[in-house]
Every structure is written in C-alpha cells, then in structure tokens.
Tab-separated table of C-alpha atoms in Angstrom:
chain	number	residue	atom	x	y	z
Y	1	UNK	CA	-10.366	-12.290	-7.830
Y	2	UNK	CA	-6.536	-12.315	-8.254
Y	3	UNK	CA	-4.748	-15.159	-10.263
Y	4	UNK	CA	-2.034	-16.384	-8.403
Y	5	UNK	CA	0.712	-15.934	-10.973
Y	6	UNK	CA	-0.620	-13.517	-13.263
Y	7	UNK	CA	1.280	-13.078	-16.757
Y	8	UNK	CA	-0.524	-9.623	-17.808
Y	9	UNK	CA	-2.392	-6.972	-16.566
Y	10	UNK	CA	-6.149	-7.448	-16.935
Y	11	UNK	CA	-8.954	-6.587	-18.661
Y	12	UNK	CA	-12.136	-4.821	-17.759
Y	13	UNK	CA	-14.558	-3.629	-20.283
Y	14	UNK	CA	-16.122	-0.994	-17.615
Y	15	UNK	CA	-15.181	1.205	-15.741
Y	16	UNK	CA	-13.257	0.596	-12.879
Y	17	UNK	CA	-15.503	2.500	-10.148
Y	18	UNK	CA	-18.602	0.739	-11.964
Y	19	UNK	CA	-16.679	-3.234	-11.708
Y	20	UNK	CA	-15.875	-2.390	-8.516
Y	21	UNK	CA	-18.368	-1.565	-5.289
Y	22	UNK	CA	-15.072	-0.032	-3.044
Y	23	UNK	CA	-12.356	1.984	-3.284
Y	24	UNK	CA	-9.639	1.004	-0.934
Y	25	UNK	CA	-7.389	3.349	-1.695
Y	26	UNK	CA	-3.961	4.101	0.000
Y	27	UNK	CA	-2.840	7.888	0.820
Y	28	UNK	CA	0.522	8.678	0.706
Y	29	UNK	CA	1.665	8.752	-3.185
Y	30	UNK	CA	-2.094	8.043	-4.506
Y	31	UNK	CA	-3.820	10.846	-3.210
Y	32	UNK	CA	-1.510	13.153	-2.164
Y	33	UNK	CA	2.116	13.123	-1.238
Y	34	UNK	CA	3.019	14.828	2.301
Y	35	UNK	CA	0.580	18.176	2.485
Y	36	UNK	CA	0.374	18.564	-1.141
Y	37	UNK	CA	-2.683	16.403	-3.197
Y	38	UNK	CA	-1.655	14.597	-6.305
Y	39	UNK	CA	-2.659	15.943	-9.568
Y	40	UNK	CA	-6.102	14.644	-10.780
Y	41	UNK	CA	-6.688	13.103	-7.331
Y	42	UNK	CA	-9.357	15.197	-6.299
Y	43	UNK	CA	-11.374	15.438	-9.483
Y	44	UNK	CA	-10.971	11.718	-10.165
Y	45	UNK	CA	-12.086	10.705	-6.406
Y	46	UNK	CA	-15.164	12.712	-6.376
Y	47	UNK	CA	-16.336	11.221	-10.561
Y	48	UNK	CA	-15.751	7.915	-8.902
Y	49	UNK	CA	-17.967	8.632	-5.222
Y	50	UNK	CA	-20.761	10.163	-7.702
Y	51	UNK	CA	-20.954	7.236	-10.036
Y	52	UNK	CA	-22.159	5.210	-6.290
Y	53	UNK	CA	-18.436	3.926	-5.458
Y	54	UNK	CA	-17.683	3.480	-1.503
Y	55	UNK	CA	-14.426	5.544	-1.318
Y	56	UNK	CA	-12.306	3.892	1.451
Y	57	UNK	CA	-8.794	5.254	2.663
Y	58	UNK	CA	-6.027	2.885	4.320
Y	59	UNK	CA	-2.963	3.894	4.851
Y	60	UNK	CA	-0.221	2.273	6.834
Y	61	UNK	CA	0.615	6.000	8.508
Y	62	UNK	CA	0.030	5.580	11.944
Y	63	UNK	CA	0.948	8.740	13.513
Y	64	UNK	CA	-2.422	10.554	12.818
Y	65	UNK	CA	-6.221	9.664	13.750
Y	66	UNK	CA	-8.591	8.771	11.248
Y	67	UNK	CA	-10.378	11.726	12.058
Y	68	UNK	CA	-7.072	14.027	11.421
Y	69	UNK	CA	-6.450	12.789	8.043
Y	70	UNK	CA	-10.625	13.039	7.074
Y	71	UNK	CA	-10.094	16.693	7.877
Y	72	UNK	CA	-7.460	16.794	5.682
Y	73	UNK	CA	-9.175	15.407	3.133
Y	74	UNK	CA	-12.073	17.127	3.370
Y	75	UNK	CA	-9.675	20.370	3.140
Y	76	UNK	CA	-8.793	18.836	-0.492
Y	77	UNK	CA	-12.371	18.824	-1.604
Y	78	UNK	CA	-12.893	15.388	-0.455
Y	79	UNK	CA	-15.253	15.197	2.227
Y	80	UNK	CA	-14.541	12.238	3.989
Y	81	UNK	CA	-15.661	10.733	7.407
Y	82	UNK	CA	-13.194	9.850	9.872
Y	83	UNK	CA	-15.319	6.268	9.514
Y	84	UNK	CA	-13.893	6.141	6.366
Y	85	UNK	CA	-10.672	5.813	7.002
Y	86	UNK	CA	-8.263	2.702	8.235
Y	87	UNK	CA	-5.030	2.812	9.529
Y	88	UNK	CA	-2.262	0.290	10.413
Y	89	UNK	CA	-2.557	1.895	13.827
Y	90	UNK	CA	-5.576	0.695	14.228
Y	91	UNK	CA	-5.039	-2.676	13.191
Y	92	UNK	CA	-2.472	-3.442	15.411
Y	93	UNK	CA	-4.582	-2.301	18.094
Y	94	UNK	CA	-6.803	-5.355	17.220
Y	95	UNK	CA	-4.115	-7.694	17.116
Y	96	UNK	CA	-2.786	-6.388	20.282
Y	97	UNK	CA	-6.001	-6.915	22.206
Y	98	UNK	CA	-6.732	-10.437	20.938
Y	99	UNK	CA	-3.399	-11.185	22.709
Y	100	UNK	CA	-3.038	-9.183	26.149
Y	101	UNK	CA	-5.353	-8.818	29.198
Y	102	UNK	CA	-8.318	-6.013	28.652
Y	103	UNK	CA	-7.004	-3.133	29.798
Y	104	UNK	CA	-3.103	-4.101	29.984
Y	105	UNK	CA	-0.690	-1.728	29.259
Y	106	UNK	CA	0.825	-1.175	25.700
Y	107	UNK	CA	4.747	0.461	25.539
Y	108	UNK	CA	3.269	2.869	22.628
Y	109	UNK	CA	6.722	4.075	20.389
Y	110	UNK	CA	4.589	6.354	17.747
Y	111	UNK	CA	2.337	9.133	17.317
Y	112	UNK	CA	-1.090	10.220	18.272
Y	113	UNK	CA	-2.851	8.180	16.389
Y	114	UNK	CA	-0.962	5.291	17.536
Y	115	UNK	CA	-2.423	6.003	21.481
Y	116	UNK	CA	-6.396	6.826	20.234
Y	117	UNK	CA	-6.750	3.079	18.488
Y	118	UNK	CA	-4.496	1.790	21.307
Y	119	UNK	CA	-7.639	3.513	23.684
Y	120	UNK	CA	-10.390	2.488	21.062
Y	121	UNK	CA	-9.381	-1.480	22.537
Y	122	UNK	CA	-9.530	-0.630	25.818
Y	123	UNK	CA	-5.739	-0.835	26.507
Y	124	UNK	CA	-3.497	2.121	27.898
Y	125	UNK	CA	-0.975	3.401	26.398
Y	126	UNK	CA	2.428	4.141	28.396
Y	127	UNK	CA	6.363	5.495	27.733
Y	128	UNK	CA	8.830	3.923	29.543
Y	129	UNK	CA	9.487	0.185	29.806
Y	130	UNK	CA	9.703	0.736	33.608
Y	131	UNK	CA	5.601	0.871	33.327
Y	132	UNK	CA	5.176	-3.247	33.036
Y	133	UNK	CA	3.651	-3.185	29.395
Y	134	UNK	CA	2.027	-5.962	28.312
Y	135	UNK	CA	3.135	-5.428	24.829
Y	136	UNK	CA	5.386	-2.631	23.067
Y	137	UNK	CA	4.154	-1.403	19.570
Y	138	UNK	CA	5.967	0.727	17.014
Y	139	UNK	CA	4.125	3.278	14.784
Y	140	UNK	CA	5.521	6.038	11.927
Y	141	UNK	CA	6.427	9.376	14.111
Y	142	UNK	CA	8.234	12.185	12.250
Y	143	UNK	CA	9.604	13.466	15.426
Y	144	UNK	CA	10.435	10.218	17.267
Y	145	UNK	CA	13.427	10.777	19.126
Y	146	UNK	CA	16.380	8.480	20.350
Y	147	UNK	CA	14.633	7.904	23.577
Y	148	UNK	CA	11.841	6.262	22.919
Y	149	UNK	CA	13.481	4.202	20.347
Y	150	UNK	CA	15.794	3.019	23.526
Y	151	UNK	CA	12.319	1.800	25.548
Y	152	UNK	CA	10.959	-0.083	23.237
Y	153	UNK	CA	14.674	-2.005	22.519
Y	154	UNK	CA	14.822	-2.577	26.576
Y	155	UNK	CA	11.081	-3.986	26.575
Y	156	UNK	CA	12.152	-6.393	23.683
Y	157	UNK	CA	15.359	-7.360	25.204
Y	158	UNK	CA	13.093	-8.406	28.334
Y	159	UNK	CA	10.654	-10.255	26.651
Y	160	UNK	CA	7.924	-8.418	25.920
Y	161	UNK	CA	6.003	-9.067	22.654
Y	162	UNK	CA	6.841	-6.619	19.988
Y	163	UNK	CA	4.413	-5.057	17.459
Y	164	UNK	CA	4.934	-2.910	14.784
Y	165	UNK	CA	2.130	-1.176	13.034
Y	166	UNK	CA	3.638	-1.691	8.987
Y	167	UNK	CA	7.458	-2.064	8.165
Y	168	UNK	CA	7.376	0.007	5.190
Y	169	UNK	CA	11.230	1.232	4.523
Y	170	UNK	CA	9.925	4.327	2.980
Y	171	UNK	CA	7.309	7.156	2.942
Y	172	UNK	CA	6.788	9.601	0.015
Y	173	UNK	CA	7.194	13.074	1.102
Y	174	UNK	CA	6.825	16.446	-0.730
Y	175	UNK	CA	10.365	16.772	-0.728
Y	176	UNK	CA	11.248	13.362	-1.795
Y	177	UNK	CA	11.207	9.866	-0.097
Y	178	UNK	CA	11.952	9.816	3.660
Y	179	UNK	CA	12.334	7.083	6.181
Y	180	UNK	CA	9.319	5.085	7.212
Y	181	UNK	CA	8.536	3.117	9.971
Y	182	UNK	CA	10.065	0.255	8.561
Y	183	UNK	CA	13.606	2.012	8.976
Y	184	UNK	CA	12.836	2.728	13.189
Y	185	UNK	CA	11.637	-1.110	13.600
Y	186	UNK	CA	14.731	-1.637	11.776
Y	187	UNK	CA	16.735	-0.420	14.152
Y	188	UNK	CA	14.825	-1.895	17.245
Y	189	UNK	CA	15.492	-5.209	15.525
Y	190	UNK	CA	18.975	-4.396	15.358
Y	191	UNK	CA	19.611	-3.556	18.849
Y	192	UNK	CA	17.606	-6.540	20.054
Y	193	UNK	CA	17.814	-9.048	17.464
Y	194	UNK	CA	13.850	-9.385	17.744
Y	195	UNK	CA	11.183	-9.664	15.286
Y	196	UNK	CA	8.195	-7.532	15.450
Y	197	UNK	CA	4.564	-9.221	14.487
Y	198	UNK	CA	3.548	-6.929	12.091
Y	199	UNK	CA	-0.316	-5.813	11.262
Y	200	UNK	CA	0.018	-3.285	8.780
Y	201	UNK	CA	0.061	-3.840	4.420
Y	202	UNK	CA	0.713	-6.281	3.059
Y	203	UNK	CA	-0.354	-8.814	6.183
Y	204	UNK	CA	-3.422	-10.003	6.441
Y	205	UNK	CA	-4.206	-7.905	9.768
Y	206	UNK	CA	-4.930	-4.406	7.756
Y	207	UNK	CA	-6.828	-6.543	5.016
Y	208	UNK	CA	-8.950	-7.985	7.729
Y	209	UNK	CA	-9.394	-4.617	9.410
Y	210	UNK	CA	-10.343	-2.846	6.206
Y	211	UNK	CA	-13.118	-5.095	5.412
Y	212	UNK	CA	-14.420	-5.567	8.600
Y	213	UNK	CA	-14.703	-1.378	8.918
Y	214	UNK	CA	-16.190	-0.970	5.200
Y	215	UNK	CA	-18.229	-4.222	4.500
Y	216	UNK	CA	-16.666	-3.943	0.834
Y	217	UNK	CA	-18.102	-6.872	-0.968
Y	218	UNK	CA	-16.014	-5.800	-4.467
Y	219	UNK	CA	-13.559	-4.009	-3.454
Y	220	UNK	CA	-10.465	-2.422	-5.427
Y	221	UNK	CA	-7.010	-2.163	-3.912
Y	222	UNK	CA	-5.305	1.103	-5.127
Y	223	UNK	CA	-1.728	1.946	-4.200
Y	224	UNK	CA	1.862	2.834	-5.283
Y	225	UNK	CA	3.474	0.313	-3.739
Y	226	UNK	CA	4.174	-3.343	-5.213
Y	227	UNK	CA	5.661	-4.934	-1.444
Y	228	UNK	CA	2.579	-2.960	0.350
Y	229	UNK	CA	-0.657	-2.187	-1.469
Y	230	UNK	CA	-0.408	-4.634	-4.368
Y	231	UNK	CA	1.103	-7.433	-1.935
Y	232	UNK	CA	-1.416	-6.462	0.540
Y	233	UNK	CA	-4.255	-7.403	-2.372
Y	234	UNK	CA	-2.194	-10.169	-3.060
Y	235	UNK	CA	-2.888	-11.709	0.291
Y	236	UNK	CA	-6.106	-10.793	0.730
Y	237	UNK	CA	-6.956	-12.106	-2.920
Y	238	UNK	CA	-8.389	-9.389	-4.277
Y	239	UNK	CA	-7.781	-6.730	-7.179
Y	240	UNK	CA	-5.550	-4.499	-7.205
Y	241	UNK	CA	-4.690	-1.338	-9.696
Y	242	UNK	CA	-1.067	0.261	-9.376
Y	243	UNK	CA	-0.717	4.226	-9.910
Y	244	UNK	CA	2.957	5.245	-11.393
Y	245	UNK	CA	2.141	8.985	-8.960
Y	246	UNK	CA	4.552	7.718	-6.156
Y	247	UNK	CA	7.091	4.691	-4.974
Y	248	UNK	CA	7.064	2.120	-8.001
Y	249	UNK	CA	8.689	2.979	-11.356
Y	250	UNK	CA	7.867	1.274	-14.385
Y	251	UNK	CA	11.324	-0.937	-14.761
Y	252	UNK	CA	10.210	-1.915	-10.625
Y	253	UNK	CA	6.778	-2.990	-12.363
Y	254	UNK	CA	7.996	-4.914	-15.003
Y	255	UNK	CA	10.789	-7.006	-12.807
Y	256	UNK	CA	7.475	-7.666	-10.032
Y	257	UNK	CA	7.096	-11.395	-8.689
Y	258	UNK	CA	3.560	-12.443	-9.035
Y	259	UNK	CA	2.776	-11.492	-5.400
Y	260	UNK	CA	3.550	-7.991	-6.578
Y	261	UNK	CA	2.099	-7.971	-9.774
Y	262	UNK	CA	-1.395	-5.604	-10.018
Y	263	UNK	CA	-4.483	-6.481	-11.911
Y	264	UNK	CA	-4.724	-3.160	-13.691
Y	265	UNK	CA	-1.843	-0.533	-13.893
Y	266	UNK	CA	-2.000	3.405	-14.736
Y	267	UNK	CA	-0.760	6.770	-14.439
Y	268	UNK	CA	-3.103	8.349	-11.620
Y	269	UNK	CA	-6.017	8.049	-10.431
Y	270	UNK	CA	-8.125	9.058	-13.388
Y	271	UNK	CA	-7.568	5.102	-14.431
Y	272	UNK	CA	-10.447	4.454	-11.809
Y	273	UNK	CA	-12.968	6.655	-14.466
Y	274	UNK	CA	-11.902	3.783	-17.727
Y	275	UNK	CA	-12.012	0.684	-18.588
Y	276	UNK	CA	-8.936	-1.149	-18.928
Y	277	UNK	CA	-8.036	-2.290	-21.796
Y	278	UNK	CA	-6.811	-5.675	-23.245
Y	279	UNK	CA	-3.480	-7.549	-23.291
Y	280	UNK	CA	-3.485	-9.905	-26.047
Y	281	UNK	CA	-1.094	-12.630	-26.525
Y	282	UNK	CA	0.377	-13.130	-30.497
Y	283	UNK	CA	1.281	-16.245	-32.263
Y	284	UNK	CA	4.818	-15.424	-31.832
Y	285	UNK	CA	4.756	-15.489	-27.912
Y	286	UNK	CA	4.521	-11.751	-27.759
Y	287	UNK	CA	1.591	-9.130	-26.029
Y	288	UNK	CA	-0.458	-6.546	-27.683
Y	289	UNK	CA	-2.127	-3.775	-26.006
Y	290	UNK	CA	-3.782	-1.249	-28.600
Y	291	UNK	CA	-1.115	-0.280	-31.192
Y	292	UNK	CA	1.826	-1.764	-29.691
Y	293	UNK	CA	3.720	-5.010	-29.378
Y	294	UNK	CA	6.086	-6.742	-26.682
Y	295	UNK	CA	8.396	-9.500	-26.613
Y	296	UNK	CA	11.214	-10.822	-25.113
Y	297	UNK	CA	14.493	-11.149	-28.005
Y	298	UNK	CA	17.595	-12.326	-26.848
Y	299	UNK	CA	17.281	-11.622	-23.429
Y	300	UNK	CA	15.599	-7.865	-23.761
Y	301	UNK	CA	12.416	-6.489	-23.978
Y	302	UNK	CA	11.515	-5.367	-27.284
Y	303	UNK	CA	8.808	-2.811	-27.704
Y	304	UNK	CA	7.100	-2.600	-31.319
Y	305	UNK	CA	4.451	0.388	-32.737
Y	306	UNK	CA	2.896	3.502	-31.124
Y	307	UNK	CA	0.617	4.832	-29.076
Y	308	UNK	CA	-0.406	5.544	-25.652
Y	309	UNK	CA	2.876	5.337	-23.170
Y	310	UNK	CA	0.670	3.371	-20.522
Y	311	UNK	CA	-0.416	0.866	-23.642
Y	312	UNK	CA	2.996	0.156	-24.639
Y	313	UNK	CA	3.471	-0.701	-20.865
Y	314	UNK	CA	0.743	-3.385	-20.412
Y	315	UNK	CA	2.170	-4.928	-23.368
Y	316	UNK	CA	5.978	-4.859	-21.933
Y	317	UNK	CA	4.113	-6.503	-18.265
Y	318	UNK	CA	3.188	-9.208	-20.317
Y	319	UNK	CA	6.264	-10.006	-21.958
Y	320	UNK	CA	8.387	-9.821	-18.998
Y	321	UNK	CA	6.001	-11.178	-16.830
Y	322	UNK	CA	5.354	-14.336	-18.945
Y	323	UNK	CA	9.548	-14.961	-19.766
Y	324	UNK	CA	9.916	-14.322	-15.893
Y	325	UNK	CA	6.836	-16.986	-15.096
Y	326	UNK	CA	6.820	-16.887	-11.480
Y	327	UNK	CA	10.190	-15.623	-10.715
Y	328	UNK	CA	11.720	-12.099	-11.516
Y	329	UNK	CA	12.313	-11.294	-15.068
Y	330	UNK	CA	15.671	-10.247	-15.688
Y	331	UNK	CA	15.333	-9.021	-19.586
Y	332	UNK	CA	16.750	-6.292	-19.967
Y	333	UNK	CA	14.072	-3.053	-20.457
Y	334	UNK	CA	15.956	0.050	-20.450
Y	335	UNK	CA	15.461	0.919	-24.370
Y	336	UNK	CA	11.737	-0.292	-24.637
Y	337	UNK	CA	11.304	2.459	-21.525
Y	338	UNK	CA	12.843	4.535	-23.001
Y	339	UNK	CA	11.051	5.067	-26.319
Y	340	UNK	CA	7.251	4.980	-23.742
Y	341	UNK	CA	9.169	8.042	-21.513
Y	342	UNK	CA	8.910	5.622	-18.291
C-alpha cells in the first residue's frame, strides 16, 4: 500500500506485472495519445497480459463507450473486452443514480458515451433544461458546442445538482495538449458560480467503480498524470507507477506533494516488464539509485555519477522529496536535469 508522505520512489525486487495481480492503466498519454499508440505500448501490454496480469483500462474520457475504445484497442493489437474498460462516464452514472429517482431525467452535456452509462442506470438522458432534469452532468466532447454549454449553466442557475464526469484541465492529443473537460466545467462554473460533484480521477467515485468492475485484489495504478492517476491512487491507497510518455515532466515530478508522488516512476510502459530498483539513503542525507547520487546543496539539487537517465531520477525524487517533506520542494533542479536529458 501507499505511504502517506513518501520520500522516494520504491522498491520492488520483481517484476511489476508479477507484484502486482491488475493493471489499471489510464489511456490517453500511457497507451496511446489521440489515434496514434505510444511507442512500446503494445509490446509491453501484451508481455505483461501473458505473464497472467489482469489488464484494466480507466480513463477519465467520457465521450466514447467502453466498447468503442476496446475496438480501438483491439485495432492496436490489444484485444480487449469492452468489460475491460472503465470510464469516468460511467462512474458518474453511479453517483447520479444513488441520488435521483430511477428513471429521472439527466441534462446529459457530453458525448456518446456519456448517454449509454447514463442508460446502463436506468436514467434518460435529455438536451435542454426545459426537459425537468433531475440532475445535469458534464462529460469531455470534442465537438461540444456553445449551446449546450448554455443548458447546463441555466439548469445550475435553477438549482439542479451538477455533475461532472472528471475536471481534468487537459487532454493529450496527437497534435499537442488540448482542452479537457475540466476547461468546459470551468466555464459552467463561471457562468453560474456552482460547483460540480465530481466522480472521475482522482475522487474516490472512479476508484470505487474500477474495483468494483475488475475485482483487482493487487492492483497497479498506471498514468501520466500526478493531480489524476497518481492522486487518484493516492486516495484510493494503492500503488501507483508514473510514465514520463505524456502530461508530467520530470521537474513536475520532482516538485510533487506527497498526494502526487508515485510509488515507482519510468519512461513507458516497458517499466511494468522490471523490477524497480532501489533508492538508498547515504550518511550524508543524500539518495543513491545504481551509479548515481542526489542531494540537496544550498538550495539546489545536485546530481553526482552516471548511468541510466531514469536512475539518476529516482535518486533526484528522493532528495527533493525528503528537503520538501510534505510540502513542495522548491530546490532548484534545472542543471541536475539537465545533465539526465529530462
């Protein structure tokens, strides 16, 4: 389980997919970003699945069906049942139900996927806050329009309980980072001065879905996100390993609060295949990890030796993790990143 204020990444002398009985990995930036898959994705996924890890996929994305996105990964070469995959949109719908009438209706603001889990709890989904909902809820579109923005600010001004399916500001893109659905509830809340209750990572709604839909006993977080995935483990008190293939940088990882700080970091996915190796703290209040040395020196992060880039950043996490203690570390890392390439 995850220490509350952790001061370096961990240790595990096996394999990840061999510690760990689930996968719950995240999609967008870990697997693949937009319609293109992430390098070593693929071959790393299906190594893991073959050594007899449950490969789960939750994603706060909640404009497509689970069955939509297990085509498209299936398309990558990772066959995947639509079971096996959780979406924000679908744990709203829980939380939605547990606090309307059966069969009210729901002022649904998002995509297709949105609708089916709305349908999946027996409520009905409608457009217009003219139509009496019981609740509104806000999901990621990419073609949401003004319009239906506009309903869902006039069901909020009257009253009617607002949900919003994750309030991530951003979502990784082939092209770069876009807007998420964070940045449309955004500007709900703006027009209304509301506050949405919110189901998707890092609340404990989507944790609570996810196990309840895989009956993962060990599970694994995996994600690119420190305020989503890794809070989301956080929360739910579980492990957690970071990938550096989307969102977080490595000078975001090394400034994390402990609610954002992973139990394992690396590059991609192929981290799931290896152990992880150990942080060691010196005499001299420094970290070791393999052939290099951290520490914290007049208010910067000093990086000693050589080796492996992803090494050399373990050892900087536990510097600046243990000098920040269970605030943000502000020692300067910009030269110690440099020399790793990060």
């Amino acid at each position: 389980m995850s220490e509350r204020v952790r001061k370096r990444p961990g240790r595990c002398e096996r394999a990840l997919g061999e510690a760990y009985d689930t996968a719950l990995l995240d999609l967008d930036g870990v697997v693949y970003a937009g319609g293109s898959v992430i390098e070593h994705a693929v071959a790393s996924l299906t190594a893991a699945r073959d050594g007899g890890m449950h490969l789960a996929y939750v994603t706060n994305n909640a404009s497509r069906t689970p069955d939509t996105v297990a085509d498209q990964l299936t398309g990558f070469g990772l066959p995947t049942a639509a079971t096996d995959v959780i979406t924000s949109a679908q744990a709203v719908a829980r939380l939605i139900a547990g606090q309307v009438p059966a069969g009210a209706r729901v002022l649904a603001v998002g995509g297709e996927g949105l609708r089916v889990a709305l349908r999946e709890r027996g409520l009905v989904p409608v457009d217009s806050a003219e139509d009496d909902p019981a609740a509104v809820v806000q999901g990621f579109e990419p073609k949401l329009d003004w319009e239906r923005l506009a309903e869902a600010a006039y069901a909020v001004q009257r009253g009617v309980p607002w949900f919003a399916s994750n309030t991530d500001l951003t979502i990784p893109k082939e092209r770069g980072i876009a807007p998420g659905n964070g940045a449309l509830v955004h500007v709900v809340r703006t027009a209304t001065g509301g506050t949405p209750q919110v189901a998707g990572k890092p609340e404990t709604p989507m944790h609570r879905e996810t196990v309840l839909r895989t009956g993962a006993r060990r599970p694994l977080v995996i994600g690119d996100r420190l305020d989503t995935d890794i809070e989301g483990a956080f929360n739910g008190g579980v492990d957690s390993l970071l990938v550096l293939t989307g969102v977080t940088t490595a000078a975001e990882l090394l400034a994390a609060p402990p609610r954002h700080r992973p139990t394992y970091v690396d590059a991609d996915l192929r981290g799931v295949l290896g152990p992880q190796p150990e942080v060691s703290e010196a005499a001299d209040g420094g970290f070791g990890c393999a052939g290099w040395t951290a520490s914290v020196r007049d208010d910067a992060l000093v990086l000693d030796g050589e080796g492996a880039p992803l090494d050399g950043l373990r050892a900087l996490c536990g510097a600046a993790w243990t000098a920040a203690g269970d605030g943000e570390c502000g020692a300067d890392a910009g030269k110690a990143l440099a020399r790793l390439g990060l």
